[in-house]
CSV table of C-alpha atoms in Angstrom, one decimal:
chain,number,residue,atom,x,y,z
A,650,MET,CA,15.8,-2.9,9.8
A,651,SER,CA,16.8,0.2,7.9
A,652,LEU,CA,13.3,0.9,6.6
A,653,THR,CA,12.5,4.6,5.8
A,654,HIS,CA,9.0,5.9,5.3
A,655,ALA,CA,7.8,7.3,2.0
A,656,PRO,CA,4.2,8.7,1.2
A,657,ALA,CA,2.0,6.0,-0.1
A,658,GLY,CA,1.2,8.1,-3.3
A,659,ALA,CA,4.7,8.9,-4.5
A,660,VAL,CA,5.3,8.4,-8.2
A,661,ARG,CA,8.5,8.8,-9.9
A,662,GLN,CA,8.5,10.6,-13.4
A,663,GLY,CA,9.5,7.9,-16.0
A,664,SER,CA,10.8,7.5,-19.4
A,665,LEU,CA,8.7,6.1,-22.4
A,666,ARG,CA,10.2,2.7,-21.7
A,667,GLU,CA,9.2,2.8,-18.2
A,668,LEU,CA,5.6,3.8,-19.0
A,669,ASN,CA,5.4,1.0,-21.7
A,670,LEU,CA,6.9,-1.5,-19.0
A,671,ALA,CA,4.2,-0.6,-16.5
A,672,LEU,CA,1.4,-0.6,-19.3
A,673,VAL,CA,2.0,-4.1,-20.5
A,674,LEU,CA,2.7,-5.5,-16.9
A,675,GLY,CA,-0.5,-3.9,-15.7
A,676,ARG,CA,-2.5,-5.4,-18.6
A,677,ILE,CA,-1.0,-8.7,-17.8
A,678,ALA,CA,-1.8,-8.4,-14.1
A,679,ALA,CA,-5.5,-7.4,-14.8
A,680,ALA,CA,-6.2,-10.0,-17.6
A,681,GLN,CA,-8.9,-12.7,-16.9
A,682,ARG,CA,-6.9,-15.1,-18.8
A,683,PRO,CA,-3.1,-15.1,-19.8
A,684,PRO,CA,-2.8,-12.6,-22.8
A,685,SER,CA,-0.5,-13.4,-25.7
A,686,ARG,CA,1.9,-10.8,-27.1
A,687,ALA,CA,-0.6,-10.1,-30.0
A,688,ASP,CA,-3.5,-9.8,-27.4
A,689,LEU,CA,-1.2,-7.1,-25.5
A,690,ALA,CA,-0.5,-5.2,-28.8
A,691,THR,CA,-4.3,-4.9,-29.3
A,692,ALA,CA,-5.1,-4.0,-25.8
A,693,THR,CA,-2.4,-1.4,-25.3
A,694,GLY,CA,-2.1,0.3,-28.9
A,695,LEU,CA,1.7,-0.5,-29.0
A,696,THR,CA,3.3,-2.1,-32.0
A,697,ARG,CA,4.1,-5.9,-31.9
A,698,ALA,CA,7.7,-5.1,-31.9
A,699,THR,CA,7.5,-2.9,-28.9
A,700,VAL,CA,5.4,-5.3,-27.0
A,701,SER,CA,7.7,-8.2,-27.8
A,702,ALA,CA,10.7,-6.0,-26.6
A,703,VAL,CA,8.8,-5.1,-23.3
A,704,VAL,CA,7.9,-8.8,-22.8
A,705,GLU,CA,11.5,-10.0,-23.2
A,706,ASP,CA,12.6,-7.4,-20.5
A,707,LEU,CA,9.8,-8.7,-18.1
A,708,LEU,CA,10.5,-12.2,-18.7
A,709,ALA,CA,14.4,-11.5,-18.0
A,710,GLY,CA,13.5,-9.7,-15.0
A,711,ARG,CA,11.4,-12.5,-13.5
A,712,LEU,CA,8.3,-10.2,-13.5
A,713,VAL,CA,6.2,-12.5,-15.9
A,714,SER,CA,6.5,-15.9,-16.9
A,715,GLU,CA,4.9,-17.9,-20.1
A,716,SER,CA,2.0,-20.2,-19.5
A,717,ASP,CA,1.0,-23.1,-21.6
A,718,PRO,CA,-1.1,-22.2,-24.5
A,719,ALA,CA,-4.9,-22.6,-24.4
A,720,PRO,CA,-6.5,-25.2,-26.8
A,721,ARG,CA,-7.6,-23.7,-30.1
A,722,ALA,CA,-9.3,-24.6,-33.2
A,723,GLY,CA,-8.0,-24.0,-36.6
A,724,ALA,CA,-4.7,-23.9,-38.1
A,725,GLY,CA,-1.4,-22.3,-36.8
A,726,ARG,CA,0.4,-22.7,-33.6
A,727,PRO,CA,-1.2,-21.4,-30.5
A,728,ALA,CA,0.5,-18.4,-28.9
A,729,ARG,CA,1.8,-18.7,-25.4
A,730,GLY,CA,0.1,-16.7,-22.8
A,731,LEU,CA,1.9,-14.4,-20.1
A,732,VAL,CA,1.3,-14.3,-16.5
A,733,LEU,CA,2.6,-12.7,-13.3
A,734,ALA,CA,5.9,-14.5,-12.1
A,735,ASP,CA,5.6,-16.4,-8.6
A,736,GLN,CA,9.5,-15.7,-8.2
A,737,GLY,CA,11.3,-12.5,-8.1
A,738,PRO,CA,10.3,-9.6,-6.1
A,739,ALA,CA,7.7,-9.8,-3.3
A,740,GLY,CA,6.2,-7.6,-0.6
A,741,LEU,CA,6.4,-8.0,3.0
A,742,GLY,CA,3.5,-7.4,5.3
A,743,LEU,CA,3.7,-6.7,9.0
A,744,GLU,CA,1.0,-6.1,11.7
A,745,VAL,CA,1.2,-4.9,15.2
A,746,ASN,CA,-2.2,-5.4,17.0
A,747,VAL,CA,-3.2,-5.5,20.6
A,748,ASP,CA,-2.7,-9.2,21.1
A,749,TYR,CA,-0.6,-10.4,18.3
A,750,LEU,CA,2.2,-9.8,15.7
A,751,THR,CA,2.0,-11.0,12.2
A,752,VAL,CA,4.4,-11.2,9.3
A,753,CYS,CA,3.5,-12.4,5.8
A,754,VAL,CA,5.1,-12.4,2.5
A,755,VAL,CA,3.0,-12.0,-0.9
A,756,ASP,CA,4.2,-12.5,-4.4
A,757,LEU,CA,3.1,-10.7,-7.5
A,758,THR,CA,0.5,-13.1,-8.1
A,759,GLY,CA,-1.3,-12.3,-4.8
A,760,GLN,CA,-0.3,-15.6,-3.3
A,761,VAL,CA,0.7,-15.7,0.5
A,762,ARG,CA,4.2,-17.5,0.5
A,763,HIS,CA,4.9,-17.1,4.1
A,764,ARG,CA,2.9,-16.2,7.3
A,765,THR,CA,3.7,-16.4,11.1
A,766,VAL,CA,1.8,-14.9,14.0
A,767,HIS,CA,3.2,-14.4,17.5
A,768,ARG,CA,0.4,-14.3,20.2
A,769,ALA,CA,1.0,-12.0,23.2
A,770,ASP,CA,-0.5,-9.1,25.0
A,771,LEU,CA,1.3,-6.1,23.7
A,772,ARG,CA,-0.2,-3.5,26.0
A,773,PRO,CA,2.5,-3.7,28.6
A,774,VAL,CA,5.3,-4.1,26.0
A,775,ALA,CA,7.3,-1.1,24.9
A,776,PRO,CA,6.9,0.0,21.2
A,777,ALA,CA,10.7,-0.5,20.6
A,778,ASP,CA,10.5,-4.1,22.1
A,779,ALA,CA,7.3,-5.0,20.2
A,780,LEU,CA,9.0,-3.8,17.0
A,781,ALA,CA,12.1,-5.5,17.7
A,782,LYS,CA,10.2,-8.8,18.0
A,783,LEU,CA,8.5,-7.9,14.5
A,784,VAL,CA,12.0,-7.3,13.1
A,785,GLU,CA,12.9,-10.8,14.2
A,786,MET,CA,10.1,-12.5,12.6
A,787,ALA,CA,10.6,-10.6,9.4
A,788,GLY,CA,14.1,-11.8,9.4
A,789,ALA,CA,12.8,-15.3,9.4
A,790,ALA,CA,10.3,-14.5,6.6
A,791,ARG,CA,13.0,-12.9,4.5
A,792,ASP,CA,15.1,-16.2,4.8
A,793,ASP,CA,12.1,-18.3,3.9
A,794,ALA,CA,11.1,-16.1,0.9
A,795,ALA,CA,14.7,-16.3,-0.4
A,796,GLY,CA,14.4,-20.1,-0.3
A,797,GLN,CA,11.5,-19.8,-2.5
A,798,GLY,CA,13.2,-17.6,-5.1
A,799,LEU,CA,11.6,-14.4,-3.8
A,800,THR,CA,13.3,-10.9,-3.0
A,801,LEU,CA,11.7,-8.6,-0.5
A,802,ILE,CA,11.8,-5.1,-1.8
A,803,GLY,CA,9.2,-3.2,0.3
A,804,ALA,CA,7.3,-3.5,3.5
A,805,ALA,CA,4.0,-2.1,4.7
A,806,LEU,CA,3.2,-2.0,8.5
A,807,ALA,CA,-0.4,-2.3,9.6
A,808,VAL,CA,-1.0,-0.6,13.1
A,809,PRO,CA,-4.4,-0.2,15.1
A,810,GLY,CA,-4.2,3.6,15.3
A,811,LEU,CA,-3.8,7.0,13.8
A,812,VAL,CA,-0.7,7.4,11.5
A,813,ASP,CA,0.6,10.6,10.1
A,814,ASP,CA,2.2,11.0,6.6
A,815,THR,CA,5.7,10.4,8.1
A,816,GLY,CA,4.8,7.1,9.5
A,817,VAL,CA,4.6,8.3,13.2
A,818,VAL,CA,1.8,6.6,15.2
A,819,ARG,CA,0.2,9.6,16.7
A,820,LEU,CA,-2.4,7.6,18.7
A,821,ALA,CA,-3.1,3.8,19.2
A,822,PRO,CA,-5.3,3.9,22.4
A,823,ASN,CA,-5.6,0.2,22.8
A,824,LEU,CA,-1.9,-0.4,22.6
A,825,GLY,CA,-1.2,2.6,24.8
A,826,TRP,CA,1.0,4.2,21.9
A,827,ARG,CA,1.3,7.9,21.4
A,828,ASP,CA,3.7,9.6,19.1
A,829,VAL,CA,5.8,6.6,18.4
A,830,PRO,CA,8.3,7.2,15.6
A,831,VAL,CA,8.0,3.7,14.0
A,832,PRO,CA,10.2,4.3,11.1
A,833,ALA,CA,13.1,5.6,13.3
A,834,LEU,CA,12.8,2.7,15.5
A,835,LEU,CA,12.9,0.4,12.7
A,836,ALA,CA,15.8,2.2,11.2
A,837,GLU,CA,17.9,0.9,14.3
A,838,HIS,CA,17.8,-2.6,13.0
A,839,PRO,CA,19.9,-4.2,10.2
A,840,PRO,CA,18.4,-4.0,6.7
A,841,LEU,CA,16.0,-6.7,5.6
A,842,ILE,CA,14.6,-5.1,2.5
A,843,GLU,CA,16.6,-4.7,-0.8
A,844,ARG,CA,16.0,-1.0,-1.9
A,845,VAL,CA,14.6,-0.5,-5.4
A,846,PRO,CA,14.1,2.8,-7.0
A,847,GLY,CA,10.7,4.0,-7.0
A,848,ILE,CA,9.5,1.6,-4.2
A,849,PRO,CA,9.1,2.7,-0.6
A,850,ALA,CA,11.1,0.6,1.8
A,851,LEU,CA,8.3,1.2,4.4
A,852,VAL,CA,4.9,2.4,4.5
A,853,VAL,CA,3.1,2.6,7.7
A,854,ASP,CA,-0.7,2.6,7.7
A,855,ASN,CA,-3.8,1.9,9.8
A,856,GLU,CA,-4.7,-1.6,10.0
A,857,ALA,CA,-8.3,-1.2,8.9
A,858,ASN,CA,-7.2,0.6,5.9
A,859,LEU,CA,-4.9,-2.3,4.7
A,860,ALA,CA,-7.4,-4.8,5.6
A,861,ALA,CA,-9.9,-3.1,3.4
A,862,LEU,CA,-7.3,-3.1,0.5
A,863,GLY,CA,-6.7,-6.7,1.0
A,864,GLU,CA,-10.4,-7.3,0.7
A,865,LEU,CA,-10.6,-5.0,-2.4
A,866,HIS,CA,-8.0,-7.0,-4.3
A,867,SER,CA,-8.9,-10.5,-3.1
A,868,ARG,CA,-10.1,-13.1,-5.6
A,869,PRO,CA,-12.8,-13.3,-6.7
A,870,PRO,CA,-13.1,-9.6,-6.9
A,871,GLY,CA,-16.1,-8.2,-5.0
A,872,PRO,CA,-17.9,-4.8,-5.0
A,873,SER,CA,-15.9,-1.6,-5.8
A,874,SER,CA,-17.4,0.3,-2.8
A,875,PHE,CA,-17.9,-1.2,0.6
A,876,LEU,CA,-17.5,-0.7,4.4
A,877,HIS,CA,-14.8,-3.2,5.8
A,878,ILE,CA,-14.9,-3.4,9.6
A,879,SER,CA,-12.0,-5.1,11.6
A,880,GLY,CA,-13.2,-6.5,14.8
A,881,GLU,CA,-10.4,-7.2,17.4
A,882,VAL,CA,-10.0,-5.7,20.9
A,883,GLY,CA,-10.6,-2.4,19.0
A,884,ILE,CA,-12.7,-1.8,16.2
A,885,GLY,CA,-11.5,-0.1,13.0
A,886,ALA,CA,-13.1,0.5,9.4
A,887,GLY,CA,-11.7,0.9,6.0
A,888,ILE,CA,-13.8,2.8,3.5
A,889,VAL,CA,-13.5,1.9,-0.2
A,890,LEU,CA,-15.4,4.1,-2.6
A,891,ASP,CA,-15.2,3.4,-6.5
A,892,GLY,CA,-12.3,1.2,-6.0
A,893,ALA,CA,-10.1,3.6,-4.0
A,894,LEU,CA,-9.6,3.7,-0.2
A,895,PHE,CA,-11.1,6.9,1.3
A,896,ARG,CA,-8.6,8.4,3.8
A,897,GLY,CA,-10.1,11.6,4.8
A,898,VAL,CA,-8.1,14.9,5.1
A,899,ARG,CA,-5.4,13.7,7.6
A,900,GLY,CA,-5.7,9.9,6.6
A,901,TRP,CA,-7.5,9.2,9.9
A,902,SER,CA,-10.9,8.1,8.5
A,903,GLY,CA,-12.7,4.8,9.6
A,904,GLU,CA,-12.6,5.1,13.6
A,905,ILE,CA,-15.8,3.3,13.7
A,906,GLY,CA,-14.9,1.9,17.1
A,907,HIS,CA,-15.2,5.5,18.7
A,908,LEU,CA,-18.6,6.2,17.3
A,909,PRO,CA,-20.9,6.6,20.4
A,910,VAL,CA,-23.8,4.0,20.4
A,911,HIS,CA,-24.7,4.9,24.1
A,912,PRO,CA,-23.6,8.5,24.6
A,913,GLU,CA,-23.7,8.5,28.4
A,914,GLY,CA,-22.4,4.8,28.4
A,915,ARG,CA,-19.2,3.2,29.4
A,916,PRO,CA,-15.8,5.2,29.6
A,917,CYS,CA,-13.4,4.3,26.6
A,918,ARG,CA,-9.7,4.3,26.6
A,919,CYS,CA,-10.0,7.2,23.9
A,920,GLY,CA,-11.5,9.5,26.6
A,921,GLY,CA,-14.9,9.4,25.4
A,922,GLN,CA,-18.2,7.5,26.7
A,923,GLY,CA,-20.2,4.8,25.2
A,924,CYS,CA,-17.9,4.1,22.2
A,925,LEU,CA,-18.9,1.0,20.0
A,926,GLU,CA,-15.7,-1.0,21.1
A,927,GLN,CA,-17.0,-1.0,24.5
A,928,TYR,CA,-19.9,-3.0,23.4
A,929,ALA,CA,-18.8,-4.8,20.4
A,930,GLY,CA,-15.0,-5.2,20.9
A,931,GLN,CA,-13.6,-8.7,21.4
A,932,GLU,CA,-13.0,-8.2,25.1
A,933,ALA,CA,-16.4,-6.7,25.6
A,934,ILE,CA,-18.1,-9.6,23.9
A,935,VAL,CA,-16.1,-12.2,25.8
A,936,ALA,CA,-16.9,-10.4,29.3
A,937,ALA,CA,-20.5,-10.2,28.2
A,938,ALA,CA,-20.5,-14.1,27.4
A,939,GLY,CA,-19.2,-14.7,31.1
A,940,LEU,CA,-15.9,-15.7,29.9
A,941,ALA,CA,-12.7,-14.9,31.8
A,942,ARG,CA,-10.6,-13.0,29.2
A,943,ALA,CA,-7.2,-13.7,31.2
A,944,GLU,CA,-7.9,-17.4,31.0
A,945,LEU,CA,-8.3,-17.5,27.1
A,946,PRO,CA,-5.2,-17.3,24.9
A,947,ALA,CA,-5.8,-14.6,22.2
A,948,ASP,CA,-6.1,-17.0,19.5
A,949,THR,CA,-8.8,-18.9,21.0
A,950,ALA,CA,-11.2,-16.1,22.2
A,951,THR,CA,-13.0,-15.9,19.0
A,952,ALA,CA,-13.0,-19.5,18.4
A,953,ARG,CA,-14.4,-20.1,21.9
A,954,LEU,CA,-17.2,-17.8,21.5
A,955,ALA,CA,-18.2,-19.5,18.0
A,956,GLU,CA,-17.9,-23.0,19.7
A,957,LEU,CA,-20.3,-21.8,22.6
A,958,ALA,CA,-22.7,-20.1,20.1
A,959,GLU,CA,-22.8,-23.4,18.1
A,960,ALA,CA,-23.6,-25.4,21.1
A,961,GLY,CA,-26.5,-22.9,21.8
A,962,ASP,CA,-25.0,-21.3,25.0
A,963,ALA,CA,-27.3,-18.7,26.1
A,964,ASN,CA,-24.8,-16.3,27.4
A,965,ALA,CA,-22.6,-16.4,24.3
A,966,LEU,CA,-25.7,-16.0,22.1
A,967,ARG,CA,-26.9,-13.0,24.1
A,968,ALA,CA,-23.6,-11.3,24.1
A,969,LEU,CA,-23.2,-11.8,20.4
A,970,HIS,CA,-26.7,-10.5,19.6
A,971,ASP,CA,-26.1,-7.4,21.8
A,972,ALA,CA,-22.7,-6.8,20.1
A,973,GLY,CA,-24.3,-7.2,16.7
A,974,THR,CA,-27.1,-4.7,17.8
A,975,ALA,CA,-24.6,-2.0,18.8
A,976,LEU,CA,-22.7,-2.5,15.8
A,977,GLY,CA,-25.6,-2.2,13.7
A,978,VAL,CA,-26.4,1.1,15.2
A,979,ALA,CA,-23.0,2.5,14.1
A,980,VAL,CA,-23.2,0.7,10.7
A,981,ALA,CA,-26.5,2.2,9.8
A,982,SER,CA,-25.1,5.6,10.4
A,983,VAL,CA,-22.2,5.0,8.3
A,984,VAL,CA,-24.5,3.6,5.6
A,985,ASN,CA,-26.9,6.4,5.6
A,986,LEU,CA,-23.9,8.9,5.3
A,987,LEU,CA,-22.0,7.3,2.6
A,988,ASP,CA,-24.8,5.3,0.7
A,989,LEU,CA,-22.9,2.1,0.8
A,990,ASP,CA,-24.7,-1.4,-0.2
A,991,THR,CA,-22.0,-3.8,1.3
A,992,VAL,CA,-20.6,-4.2,4.7
A,993,VAL,CA,-17.7,-6.5,5.3
A,994,LEU,CA,-17.0,-8.0,8.8
A,995,GLY,CA,-13.3,-8.8,9.1
A,996,GLY,CA,-10.7,-9.7,11.8
A,997,GLY,CA,-12.3,-11.7,14.6
A,998,TYR,CA,-15.7,-10.7,13.2
A,999,ALA,CA,-15.4,-13.0,10.4
A,1000,ALA,CA,-15.7,-16.1,12.3
A,1001,LEU,CA,-18.5,-14.7,14.4
A,1002,ALA,CA,-20.6,-13.4,11.3
A,1003,PRO,CA,-23.3,-16.1,11.5
A,1004,TRP,CA,-24.4,-14.5,14.9
A,1005,LEU,CA,-23.5,-11.0,14.3
A,1006,CYS,CA,-25.1,-10.5,10.9
A,1007,PRO,CA,-28.8,-10.9,11.8
A,1008,PRO,CA,-28.9,-8.1,14.4
A,1009,VAL,CA,-26.7,-5.9,12.4
A,1010,LEU,CA,-29.1,-6.4,9.5
A,1011,ALA,CA,-32.0,-5.8,11.8
A,1012,GLU,CA,-30.6,-2.5,12.9
A,1013,ILE,CA,-30.0,-1.5,9.2
A,1014,ALA,CA,-33.4,-2.3,8.2
A,1015,GLY,CA,-34.8,-0.1,11.0
A,1016,ARG,CA,-32.4,2.8,10.7
A,1017,VAL,CA,-31.2,3.1,7.1
A,1018,LEU,CA,-33.6,5.4,4.9
A,1019,THR,CA,-33.2,3.3,1.7
A,1020,ALA,CA,-33.2,-0.3,3.2
A,1021,ALA,CA,-36.7,-1.1,2.1
A,1022,TRP,CA,-36.1,-0.8,-1.6
A,1023,SER,CA,-32.3,-1.0,-1.8
A,1024,PRO,CA,-31.0,-3.9,0.5
A,1025,VAL,CA,-27.6,-3.7,2.2
A,1026,THR,CA,-25.5,-6.8,2.2
A,1027,VAL,CA,-23.5,-7.9,5.3
A,1028,ARG,CA,-21.1,-10.7,5.0
A,1029,PRO,CA,-17.8,-12.0,6.4
A,1030,SER,CA,-14.4,-11.0,5.0
A,1031,THR,CA,-12.8,-13.2,2.3
A,1032,LEU,CA,-9.5,-12.9,4.1
A,1033,GLY,CA,-10.8,-12.9,7.8
A,1034,ALA,CA,-8.2,-12.2,10.4
A,1035,GLU,CA,-5.3,-12.3,7.7
A,1036,ALA,CA,-6.6,-9.3,5.8
A,1037,ALA,CA,-4.5,-6.5,7.3
A,1038,ALA,CA,-1.2,-8.3,7.0
A,1039,VAL,CA,-2.0,-9.8,3.4
A,1040,GLY,CA,-3.4,-6.3,2.4
A,1041,ALA,CA,-0.2,-4.7,3.6
A,1042,ALA,CA,2.0,-7.1,1.6
A,1043,GLY,CA,-0.2,-7.0,-1.4
A,1044,SER,CA,0.0,-3.2,-1.6
A,1045,VAL,CA,3.7,-3.5,-2.0
A,1046,ALA,CA,3.2,-6.2,-4.8
A,1047,ARG,CA,1.0,-3.9,-6.6
A,1048,ARG,CA,3.5,-1.1,-6.4
A,1049,ILE,CA,6.0,-3.3,-8.1
A,1050,VAL,CA,3.4,-4.1,-10.9
A,1051,ALA,CA,2.9,-0.4,-11.1
A,1052,GLN,CA,6.4,0.7,-11.2
A,1053,PRO,CA,8.4,-2.2,-12.6
A,1054,ALA,CA,11.4,-0.2,-14.0
A,1055,GLY,CA,13.3,0.2,-10.7
A,1056,TRP,CA,13.3,-3.6,-10.3
A,1057,LEU,CA,14.4,-4.3,-13.8
A,1058,ALA,CA,17.2,-1.8,-13.5
A,1059,ARG,CA,18.5,-3.4,-10.4
A,1060,SER,CA,18.2,-6.8,-12.0
A,1061,ALA,CA,20.1,-5.9,-15.0
């Protein structure tokens, strides 16, 4: 795939022109309505001549397009607005999880232009083979994107584990991965990404972190601080504080699935006991509901649980209540520690939120010191199970907006 890892925060020093390009494009991206060139001059403090020159570069480079002018009263011709282009550069989002692979493409506007999912139990599959299948899927995504006028210029890969700053997956216990050199394995495949200065070809990150970023930048915008919990076979959390992802000292924050809710309880794959995912992970809920996990395809387990719960099945309702109670114990600890007022249930939890939210809220009410006068909201994710892959691709698209000069130099 010829993707090389680069630190997520790497920023190249730019010229005044590069800074002006990023400033104007950023304003267009953040605007609530399409701004005119005059609006941009007022908002940025740049001269109208400078804004006009920058806008022409952005139009020529297919980073922005002109929208129809809004109706206006009074004399004079209405000015045309500017919006992010839905053709040109785009981001590739990849996800490896315990029982599926996902590939998606997101354009600069944030729209998902391609998404494919391959369902399979990946625990017995060697990392190199799983990544090879992902590359095959990414090749199909690239071809589809090209047919839509899009060029992939960066990728982000979401994995359910601990990733160091070189892109090596140090530990993904539910996959059985340890010290997997993902960038090196992907580099053995033919290139799929067009290299652009300033844009990393590949970023590897924890899936819960990328899911939280997907939620943060979804539309309509939500709170700037929240806890996003991804409930799959394993359970991960992304912590967003004041609009930024909190990563911790080594980038490994958010392992909520391994908080003990029963310290002397069931053994966990991580080596501990009584971890949350042993009581509220997807497989734990399915087993508690009396369903045979092996007989349920990966894409129907959550749907089957929801179907049974809606029908009033006692075993399913009890399993979901017990899982929500365990989840609430862990969530209350995080809320007490970080003083958050919003909890987002993502991944497989999103579809099960109607049954998980009440016991989670009950535990928060009884365990969070401030709950009596400062309520905590618990709600399903906007993006649901797609959050990690969409968040991954969206992170690339936002990097393009923040650093457009490399793409424009390539397009010149």
